[in-house]
Short mmCIF file of C-alpha atoms in Angstrom, two decimals:
data_model
loop_
_atom_site.label_atom_id
_atom_site.label_comp_id
_atom_site.label_asym_id
_atom_site.label_seq_id
_atom_site.Cartn_x
_atom_site.Cartn_y
_atom_site.Cartn_z
CA MET T 1 0.12 -0.08 0.00
CA ALA T 2 0.97 3.31 -0.79
CA SER T 3 2.27 5.40 2.21
CA ALA T 4 0.12 8.38 3.28
CA LYS T 5 2.62 10.94 1.96
CA GLU T 6 2.93 9.69 -1.47
CA VAL T 7 -0.79 9.84 -2.06
CA ARG T 8 -0.96 13.24 -0.59
CA THR T 9 1.62 14.94 -3.00
CA LYS T 10 -0.51 12.67 -5.77
CA ILE T 11 -3.38 14.64 -4.35
CA ALA T 12 -1.70 18.10 -4.42
CA SER T 13 -0.33 17.52 -7.99
CA ILE T 14 -4.16 16.66 -9.22
CA LYS T 15 -5.42 19.74 -7.91
CA ASN T 16 -2.65 21.72 -9.43
CA THR T 17 -3.99 20.57 -12.76
CA GLN T 18 -7.65 20.94 -11.92
CA LYS T 19 -6.60 24.68 -11.30
CA ILE T 20 -5.22 24.99 -14.37
CA THR T 21 -7.98 23.28 -16.18
CA LYS T 22 -10.87 25.06 -14.45
CA ALA T 23 -9.06 28.53 -15.74
CA MET T 24 -8.70 27.45 -19.22
CA GLU T 25 -12.27 26.53 -19.18
CA MET T 26 -13.00 29.82 -17.62
CA VAL T 27 -10.91 31.58 -20.20
CA ALA T 28 -12.40 29.51 -22.84
CA ALA T 29 -15.94 30.36 -21.77
CA SER T 30 -15.77 33.98 -21.98
CA LYS T 31 -13.89 34.14 -25.07
CA MET T 32 -16.61 31.86 -26.50
CA ARG T 33 -19.09 34.51 -25.82
CA LYS T 34 -17.08 37.28 -27.85
CA VAL T 35 -16.24 35.19 -30.50
CA GLN T 36 -19.49 33.82 -30.92
CA GLU T 37 -20.64 37.30 -31.07
CA ARG T 38 -18.05 38.11 -33.69
CA MET T 39 -19.54 35.17 -35.55
CA LYS T 40 -23.17 36.16 -35.19
CA ALA T 41 -22.16 39.64 -36.57
CA ALA T 42 -20.26 38.54 -39.41
CA ARG T 43 -23.43 36.29 -40.74
CA PRO T 44 -25.32 39.07 -42.60
CA TYR T 45 -22.73 40.11 -44.68
CA ALA T 46 -21.99 36.58 -46.04
CA ALA T 47 -25.85 35.86 -46.06
CA LYS T 48 -26.35 38.78 -48.29
CA MET T 49 -23.54 38.28 -50.31
CA ARG T 50 -24.65 34.57 -51.08
CA ASN T 51 -28.17 36.12 -52.00
CA VAL T 52 -26.49 38.56 -54.47
CA ILE T 53 -24.24 35.98 -55.99
CA ALA T 54 -27.04 33.60 -56.42
CA HIS T 55 -29.10 36.29 -58.05
CA MET T 56 -26.27 36.61 -60.58
CA GLY T 57 -25.94 32.92 -61.13
CA ASN T 58 -29.40 33.48 -62.33
CA ALA T 59 -29.03 36.18 -64.66
CA SER T 60 -28.00 36.29 -68.32
CA PRO T 61 -25.01 38.34 -68.23
CA GLU T 62 -23.14 39.38 -71.20
CA TYR T 63 -19.84 38.45 -69.46
CA LYS T 64 -19.87 34.88 -67.72
CA HIS T 65 -17.31 34.65 -65.32
CA SER T 66 -15.50 31.49 -64.99
CA TYR T 67 -16.22 31.10 -61.09
CA LEU T 68 -20.13 30.81 -62.13
CA GLY T 69 -19.81 27.93 -64.63
CA GLU T 70 -19.02 24.21 -63.92
CA ARG T 71 -15.97 22.71 -65.75
CA ASP T 72 -17.07 19.56 -67.90
CA GLU T 73 -14.25 17.64 -66.29
CA VAL T 74 -12.56 18.05 -62.75
CA LYS T 75 -9.06 16.49 -62.71
CA ARG T 76 -7.53 18.67 -59.83
CA ILE T 77 -9.32 20.33 -56.74
CA GLY T 78 -8.39 22.53 -54.09
CA ILE T 79 -9.34 22.17 -50.61
CA ILE T 80 -8.79 25.05 -47.72
CA ILE T 81 -8.94 23.40 -44.57
CA VAL T 82 -9.21 25.42 -41.58
CA SER T 83 -8.15 24.26 -37.94
CA SER T 84 -7.01 25.76 -34.60
CA ASP T 85 -3.78 26.87 -33.78
CA ARG T 86 -3.84 25.15 -30.42
CA GLY T 87 -4.74 21.85 -29.00
CA LEU T 88 -6.44 21.02 -25.77
CA CYS T 89 -9.98 21.47 -27.59
CA GLY T 90 -11.28 17.83 -27.38
CA GLY T 91 -11.99 15.92 -30.82
CA LEU T 92 -12.50 19.15 -32.69
CA ASN T 93 -9.14 18.98 -35.15
CA SER T 94 -8.97 15.12 -34.88
CA ASN T 95 -13.00 15.15 -36.04
CA LEU T 96 -11.95 17.44 -38.88
CA PHE T 97 -9.18 15.67 -40.16
CA ARG T 98 -10.96 12.27 -40.18
CA GLU T 99 -14.00 14.13 -42.32
CA THR T 100 -11.09 15.53 -44.70
CA ILE T 101 -9.32 12.07 -45.04
CA SER T 102 -12.26 10.28 -46.12
CA HIS T 103 -13.39 13.15 -48.51
CA MET T 104 -9.86 12.88 -49.90
CA LYS T 105 -10.11 9.15 -50.31
CA GLN T 106 -13.34 9.58 -52.24
CA TRP T 107 -11.60 12.07 -54.50
CA LYS T 108 -8.75 9.94 -54.85
CA ASP T 109 -11.10 7.01 -55.74
CA LYS T 110 -12.32 9.12 -58.77
CA ASP T 111 -8.74 9.81 -59.66
CA ILE T 112 -8.94 13.45 -58.67
CA ASP T 113 -5.49 15.27 -57.73
CA ILE T 114 -5.87 17.52 -54.44
CA ASP T 115 -4.02 20.61 -53.46
CA MET T 116 -4.28 21.95 -49.96
CA CYS T 117 -4.26 25.08 -48.23
CA LEU T 118 -4.07 24.96 -44.55
CA ILE T 119 -5.07 27.38 -42.04
CA GLY T 120 -4.00 27.03 -38.47
CA THR T 121 -0.79 24.84 -37.04
CA LYS T 122 -2.82 22.03 -36.06
CA ALA T 123 -3.21 21.30 -39.98
CA VAL T 124 -0.04 22.27 -40.97
CA SER T 125 1.59 19.79 -38.38
CA PHE T 126 -1.21 16.69 -39.36
CA PHE T 127 -0.90 17.36 -43.27
CA THR T 128 2.77 17.63 -43.39
CA ARG T 129 2.61 14.08 -41.57
CA VAL T 130 0.23 12.42 -43.67
CA GLY T 131 1.76 14.08 -47.06
CA GLY T 132 0.01 15.60 -49.98
CA SER T 133 0.57 18.59 -52.01
CA ILE T 134 0.35 22.11 -49.76
CA VAL T 135 0.26 25.15 -51.63
CA GLY T 136 -0.04 27.56 -48.94
CA GLN T 137 -0.57 27.96 -45.32
CA ALA T 138 -1.47 30.76 -42.61
CA THR T 139 -0.74 29.97 -39.13
CA HIS T 140 -1.02 31.95 -35.64
CA ILE T 141 -4.13 33.95 -36.96
CA GLY T 142 -5.38 34.76 -33.31
CA ASP T 143 -8.86 35.28 -32.16
CA LYS T 144 -9.48 38.38 -34.30
CA PRO T 145 -8.08 37.42 -37.44
CA ALA T 146 -7.63 40.20 -40.01
CA ILE T 147 -9.04 39.67 -43.64
CA ASP T 148 -5.97 40.57 -45.27
CA GLU T 149 -4.10 37.75 -43.35
CA LEU T 150 -6.14 35.35 -44.79
CA ILE T 151 -6.39 36.74 -48.46
CA GLY T 152 -3.22 35.38 -49.29
CA THR T 153 -3.90 31.86 -49.06
CA VAL T 154 -7.52 32.62 -50.84
CA LYS T 155 -5.50 34.10 -53.68
CA ILE T 156 -3.53 31.41 -54.40
CA MET T 157 -6.55 28.94 -54.84
CA LEU T 158 -8.32 31.72 -56.75
CA ASP T 159 -5.24 32.27 -59.09
CA SER T 160 -4.85 28.48 -59.75
CA PHE T 161 -8.39 28.16 -60.27
CA ASN T 162 -8.19 31.16 -62.97
CA GLU T 163 -5.26 29.09 -64.39
CA GLU T 164 -7.40 26.31 -64.57
CA LYS T 165 -4.67 24.12 -62.47
CA ILE T 166 -7.71 23.19 -60.18
CA ASP T 167 -11.47 22.95 -61.34
CA GLN T 168 -13.15 23.14 -57.88
CA LEU T 169 -12.64 24.71 -54.66
CA TYR T 170 -13.74 23.42 -51.39
CA LEU T 171 -13.44 24.77 -47.75
CA ILE T 172 -13.56 22.23 -44.97
CA SER T 173 -13.98 23.79 -41.64
CA ASN T 174 -15.97 23.29 -38.45
CA LYS T 175 -19.63 24.38 -38.56
CA PHE T 176 -21.07 25.93 -35.19
CA ILE T 177 -24.41 24.36 -34.38
CA ASN T 178 -24.11 25.03 -30.49
CA SER T 179 -21.74 25.15 -27.94
CA MET T 180 -22.01 21.39 -27.35
CA THR T 181 -22.15 20.41 -31.11
CA GLN T 182 -19.68 21.26 -33.71
CA GLU T 183 -19.66 19.73 -37.19
CA PRO T 184 -16.97 19.39 -39.96
CA THR T 185 -18.49 20.09 -43.17
CA ALA T 186 -17.11 20.21 -46.76
CA GLU T 187 -18.69 23.18 -48.56
CA GLN T 188 -18.08 23.92 -52.51
CA LEU T 189 -16.84 27.41 -53.12
CA LEU T 190 -15.94 27.12 -56.69
CA PRO T 191 -17.71 27.22 -58.94
CA VAL T 192 -20.31 29.39 -57.33
CA GLN T 193 -23.36 27.42 -57.15
CA ALA T 194 -26.55 29.33 -58.33
CA SER T 195 -29.97 29.42 -56.46
CA ASP T 196 -33.20 27.57 -57.83
CA GLU T 197 -35.57 30.38 -57.28
CA GLU T 198 -38.26 30.01 -60.04
CA GLU T 199 -39.11 33.50 -60.50
CA LEU T 200 -35.68 34.43 -61.79
CA LYS T 201 -35.87 31.86 -64.68
CA HIS T 202 -36.81 34.29 -67.38
CA HIS T 203 -33.94 36.38 -69.07
CA TRP T 204 -32.46 39.43 -67.43
CA ASP T 205 -29.58 41.06 -66.63
CA TYR T 206 -28.22 43.86 -64.44
CA ILE T 207 -26.82 47.16 -65.37
CA TYR T 208 -23.30 46.95 -64.28
CA GLU T 209 -21.33 50.11 -63.26
CA PRO T 210 -18.83 50.99 -64.70
CA ASP T 211 -18.43 47.53 -66.52
CA ALA T 212 -19.39 44.01 -65.98
CA LYS T 213 -16.14 42.43 -65.85
CA GLU T 214 -14.88 44.84 -63.31
CA VAL T 215 -17.60 44.32 -61.10
CA VAL T 216 -18.31 40.91 -61.19
CA ASP T 217 -14.38 39.84 -60.51
CA HIS T 218 -14.36 42.28 -57.44
CA LEU T 219 -17.55 40.92 -56.08
CA LEU T 220 -16.78 37.40 -56.69
CA THR T 221 -13.39 37.65 -54.93
CA ARG T 222 -15.15 39.38 -52.26
CA PHE T 223 -17.54 36.80 -51.80
CA ILE T 224 -15.12 34.12 -51.72
CA GLU T 225 -12.82 35.80 -49.19
CA SER T 226 -16.09 36.38 -47.17
CA LEU T 227 -16.95 32.85 -47.06
CA VAL T 228 -13.11 31.84 -46.12
CA TYR T 229 -13.16 34.45 -43.23
CA GLN T 230 -16.86 33.47 -42.21
CA GLY T 231 -15.10 29.64 -41.80
CA VAL T 232 -12.29 30.92 -39.91
CA ILE T 233 -14.44 32.93 -37.47
CA GLU T 234 -16.94 29.80 -37.14
CA ASN T 235 -14.08 27.89 -36.65
CA ILE T 236 -12.57 29.88 -33.90
CA ALA T 237 -15.95 29.76 -32.01
CA CYS T 238 -16.03 26.15 -32.12
CA GLU T 239 -12.56 25.83 -30.98
CA GLN T 240 -13.53 27.93 -27.79
CA ALA T 241 -16.35 25.99 -27.37
CA ALA T 242 -14.97 22.86 -27.68
CA ARG T 243 -11.82 23.73 -25.39
CA MET T 244 -14.46 24.86 -23.07
CA ILE T 245 -16.37 21.30 -22.90
CA ALA T 246 -13.09 19.56 -22.61
CA MET T 247 -11.64 21.46 -20.03
CA LYS T 248 -14.78 21.21 -17.82
CA SER T 249 -15.04 17.25 -18.45
CA ALA T 250 -10.82 17.43 -17.42
CA SER T 251 -11.76 19.24 -14.21
CA ASP T 252 -14.42 16.96 -13.37
CA ASN T 253 -12.48 14.21 -13.77
CA ALA T 254 -9.51 15.66 -11.73
CA GLY T 255 -12.48 15.86 -9.10
CA THR T 256 -13.17 12.08 -8.88
CA LEU T 257 -9.93 11.22 -9.03
CA ILE T 258 -9.12 13.48 -5.99
CA ASP T 259 -12.03 11.91 -4.11
CA ASP T 260 -10.75 8.18 -4.73
CA LEU T 261 -7.01 9.31 -3.67
CA GLN T 262 -8.63 10.80 -1.06
CA LEU T 263 -10.23 7.58 0.42
CA VAL T 264 -6.94 5.80 -0.30
CA TYR T 265 -5.10 8.89 1.67
CA ASN T 266 -7.50 8.40 4.82
CA LYS T 267 -6.89 4.49 4.74
CA ALA T 268 -3.29 4.90 4.42
CA ARG T 269 -3.01 7.45 7.52
CA GLN T 270 -5.63 5.20 9.59
CA ALA T 271 -3.19 2.14 8.97
CA ALA T 272 -0.32 4.01 9.98
CA ILE T 273 -2.03 5.28 13.04
CA THR T 274 -3.02 1.65 13.86
CA GLN T 275 0.59 0.28 13.09
CA GLU T 276 2.04 2.54 15.57
CA LEU T 277 -0.30 2.49 18.04
CA SER T 278 0.25 -1.70 18.25
CA GLU T 279 4.07 -0.98 18.19
CA ILE T 280 3.86 0.93 21.29
CA VAL T 281 1.54 -1.37 22.86
CA SER T 282 3.56 -4.31 22.23
CA GLY T 283 6.61 -2.22 23.17
CA ALA T 284 5.17 -1.62 26.42
CA ALA T 285 4.07 -5.27 27.14
CA ALA T 286 7.56 -6.36 26.48
CA VAL T 287 9.16 -3.99 28.94
CA MET S 1 -49.48 55.24 -49.53
CA THR S 2 -45.92 55.92 -51.31
CA MET S 3 -43.95 52.88 -52.60
CA THR S 4 -41.21 51.61 -50.67
CA ILE S 5 -38.10 49.45 -51.37
CA HIS S 6 -36.58 47.33 -48.95
CA VAL S 7 -33.13 48.37 -47.82
CA ASP S 8 -30.40 46.34 -46.10
CA ILE S 9 -26.98 47.68 -45.33
CA VAL S 10 -24.38 45.24 -43.81
CA SER S 11 -20.61 45.78 -43.41
CA ALA S 12 -18.11 42.56 -42.52
CA GLU S 13 -18.66 43.63 -39.29
CA THR S 14 -22.30 43.91 -38.67
CA GLU S 15 -25.56 44.36 -39.79
CA LEU S 16 -26.29 48.26 -39.71
CA TYR S 17 -29.87 48.72 -41.59
CA SER S 18 -32.66 46.55 -42.52
CA GLY S 19 -35.89 48.29 -43.51
CA VAL S 20 -37.89 50.15 -46.13
CA ALA S 21 -37.19 53.62 -47.60
CA GLU S 22 -38.74 55.60 -49.92
CA MET S 23 -35.62 56.67 -51.86
CA VAL S 24 -32.11 55.80 -51.48
CA PHE S 25 -29.00 57.99 -52.29
CA VAL S 26 -25.79 56.16 -52.68
CA PRO S 27 -22.34 57.09 -53.72
CA GLY S 28 -21.58 55.06 -56.79
CA LYS S 29 -18.29 54.48 -58.60
CA MET S 30 -19.47 56.41 -61.69
CA GLY S 31 -21.28 58.98 -59.32
CA GLU S 32 -24.08 59.61 -56.90
CA LEU S 33 -27.25 57.26 -58.08
CA GLY S 34 -30.92 57.81 -56.49
CA ILE S 35 -32.73 54.65 -56.36
CA ALA S 36 -36.56 54.68 -56.21
CA PRO S 37 -38.66 51.88 -55.73
CA ARG S 38 -39.04 49.40 -58.89
CA HIS S 39 -35.56 50.46 -60.07
CA THR S 40 -34.01 48.27 -62.65
CA PRO S 41 -31.57 45.95 -61.65
CA LEU S 42 -28.06 47.03 -60.95
CA VAL S 43 -24.89 46.35 -59.37
CA THR S 44 -22.02 48.60 -59.02
CA THR S 45 -18.83 49.29 -56.95
CA LEU S 46 -18.98 52.06 -53.83
CA LYS S 47 -16.59 54.91 -53.29
CA PRO S 48 -16.32 56.25 -50.03
CA GLY S 49 -18.86 58.41 -48.97
CA LEU S 50 -22.54 59.06 -47.67
CA VAL S 51 -25.27 56.51 -48.23
CA ARG S 52 -28.81 58.59 -47.51
CA LEU S 53 -32.12 57.05 -47.02
CA GLU S 54 -35.35 58.78 -47.17
CA LEU S 55 -37.78 56.89 -44.64
CA PRO S 56 -41.44 57.11 -44.90
CA GLU S 57 -43.01 59.83 -42.87
CA ASN S 58 -40.36 62.36 -43.88
CA LYS S 59 -37.49 60.79 -41.92
CA GLU S 60 -34.14 60.46 -42.87
CA GLU S 61 -30.97 58.01 -42.07
CA SER S 62 -27.56 58.41 -43.29
CA PHE S 63 -24.62 55.90 -42.88
CA PHE S 64 -20.91 56.35 -43.88
CA VAL S 65 -19.49 53.79 -46.18
CA SER S 66 -16.02 53.22 -46.94
CA GLY S 67 -16.56 51.29 -50.38
CA GLY S 68 -17.99 48.13 -51.20
CA ILE S 69 -20.91 46.94 -53.68
CA LEU S 70 -24.50 47.66 -54.34
CA GLU S 71 -27.00 45.21 -55.83
CA ILE S 72 -30.46 46.66 -57.05
CA GLN S 73 -33.50 44.35 -57.43
CA PRO S 74 -36.53 45.93 -58.07
CA HIS S 75 -37.81 46.07 -54.61
CA VAL S 76 -34.62 45.31 -52.62
CA VAL S 77 -31.40 47.30 -52.23
CA THR S 78 -28.56 45.66 -50.88
CA ILE S 79 -25.33 47.35 -49.71
CA LEU S 80 -22.51 45.31 -48.94
CA SER S 81 -19.90 47.57 -47.61
CA ASP S 82 -16.34 47.16 -46.53
CA SER S 83 -16.89 48.85 -43.42
CA ALA S 84 -19.65 51.74 -42.57
CA ALA S 85 -21.11 53.41 -39.62
CA ARG S 86 -24.33 55.15 -38.73
CA THR S 87 -23.45 58.95 -39.14
CA GLU S 88 -25.01 59.82 -35.22
CA ASP S 89 -22.66 57.40 -33.95
CA MET S 90 -19.80 59.11 -35.70
CA ASP S 91 -17.68 61.78 -33.67
CA GLU S 92 -16.89 64.85 -35.55
CA ALA S 93 -13.70 65.50 -33.84
CA ALA S 94 -12.16 61.82 -33.85
CA VAL S 95 -12.95 62.38 -37.79
CA LEU S 96 -11.45 65.57 -38.35
CA LYS S 97 -8.29 63.96 -36.14
CA ALA S 98 -8.23 60.73 -38.55
CA LYS S 99 -8.32 62.94 -41.53
CA GLU S 100 -5.47 65.26 -40.27
CA GLU S 101 -3.36 62.00 -39.60
CA ALA S 102 -4.03 60.48 -42.54
CA GLU S 103 -3.15 63.67 -44.86
CA HIS S 104 0.08 63.91 -42.64
CA ALA S 105 1.08 60.27 -43.26
CA PHE S 106 0.47 60.72 -46.77
CA GLU S 107 2.51 64.21 -46.98
CA ASN S 108 5.32 62.77 -45.05
CA ARG S 109 5.50 59.50 -46.66
CA GLY S 110 8.87 57.78 -47.23
CA ASP S 111 9.63 55.51 -50.07
CA ASP S 112 9.32 52.33 -47.96
CA ILE S 113 5.78 52.61 -47.58
CA ASP S 114 2.66 51.14 -49.08
CA PHE S 115 1.78 53.88 -51.53
CA GLU S 116 -1.88 52.74 -52.36
CA HIS S 117 -2.86 51.86 -48.56
CA VAL S 118 -1.66 55.43 -47.24
CA GLN S 119 -3.53 57.11 -50.20
CA GLN S 120 -6.68 55.01 -49.81
CA GLN S 121 -6.61 55.77 -45.90
CA MET S 122 -6.54 59.91 -46.75
CA VAL S 123 -9.21 59.31 -49.38
CA GLU S 124 -11.32 57.66 -47.19
CA ALA S 125 -10.70 59.97 -44.02
CA ARG S 126 -11.36 63.10 -46.67
CA ALA S 127 -14.78 61.29 -47.62
CA LYS S 128 -15.86 60.52 -44.08
CA TYR S 129 -15.00 64.13 -42.84
CA GLU S 130 -16.68 65.87 -46.01
CA ALA S 131 -19.98 63.95 -45.59
CA LEU S 132 -20.11 64.74 -42.11
CA GLN S 133 -19.49 68.26 -42.78
CA LYS S 134 -22.27 67.91 -45.38
CA LEU S 135 -24.56 66.81 -43.30
CA ARG S 136 -24.26 69.13 -40.25
CA GLY S 137 -24.37 72.26 -42.64
CA ARG S 138 -27.89 71.36 -43.68
#
């Protein structure tokens, strides 16, 4: 049986761990509230942008942008993978990577090559180990990502789409459903998918100022950027939520562990006292 | 009853306005646009400047946008601004200071800076100040 002192040090060290996990839980909880607000605030922009793009997909413009039409043959695709920068957030990243790998397998079966853009250190370290062609990465984006930090990675993908190196572009990130559930999802960014609103089916077009090409180019680039930005913001919210839950269960587990050890400690202490007593008694008897 | 048109103003950070208006004025790339209900579909980019809404019952609201995209559907106007603010929330002194700083930075620029960026900032700050002046002057 372990001595009382050993158990005591063990309890003390678990208590320290518990303090850390509790602190992390609280930090994650307060950060989550903030990033959740930021995420909600950014949603209308992306939603409105999506509407406009959907309308545009249904219009019959004189200038057809390459982002709007499906390509006949898909040989190579690009994926942007959004992960967190830090660990200790439960299964958030591993779930995302599992989902990614299964998608990649499906594409591989169809003989489609894959280019990857990685956002977040976790994705970088995972996919360098797994292997594959990585064309761009962005790490250490923090809690308040500036849109221009992300534009670089997006631009790489857009350029290779323009040069017809890739024929489709996907975004794989965690969707925030609620603070308990986050779901890894793959969303097709390019070509942009048109909406199916019936009333818009007749022939019509916008007036473009200054001219169609400039406006449409500007709009579509903004659109893709805003989708990626939204994905990153949402992933940050997911990260904080997942960390909060993971740290909460870690603190709870530490609590049960301490309770168990406390029992062991009490037993050991009693055993030691009993032993000492019996030693004294037998010692007195021997005199 | 007069005809109205639905207006949505959103910026990358937040939704600023969603409601009806009788007339909308926006700073389009090619010049100021006045949009009445049943306007023909139009898309354009925006310059930094003032977006003015004429609301029913003779009310008015105005916003500053730093550029962005405007989409017009016959019954919906959508303004996707890069960043925007309600003019009522804008602080004149702060705007003036920002304008002066931007102009200062532009005049004393070295060779190593991003010319376009500084110029863009100055143009934006100036437009913001002028928009505010115009509004206060009336």
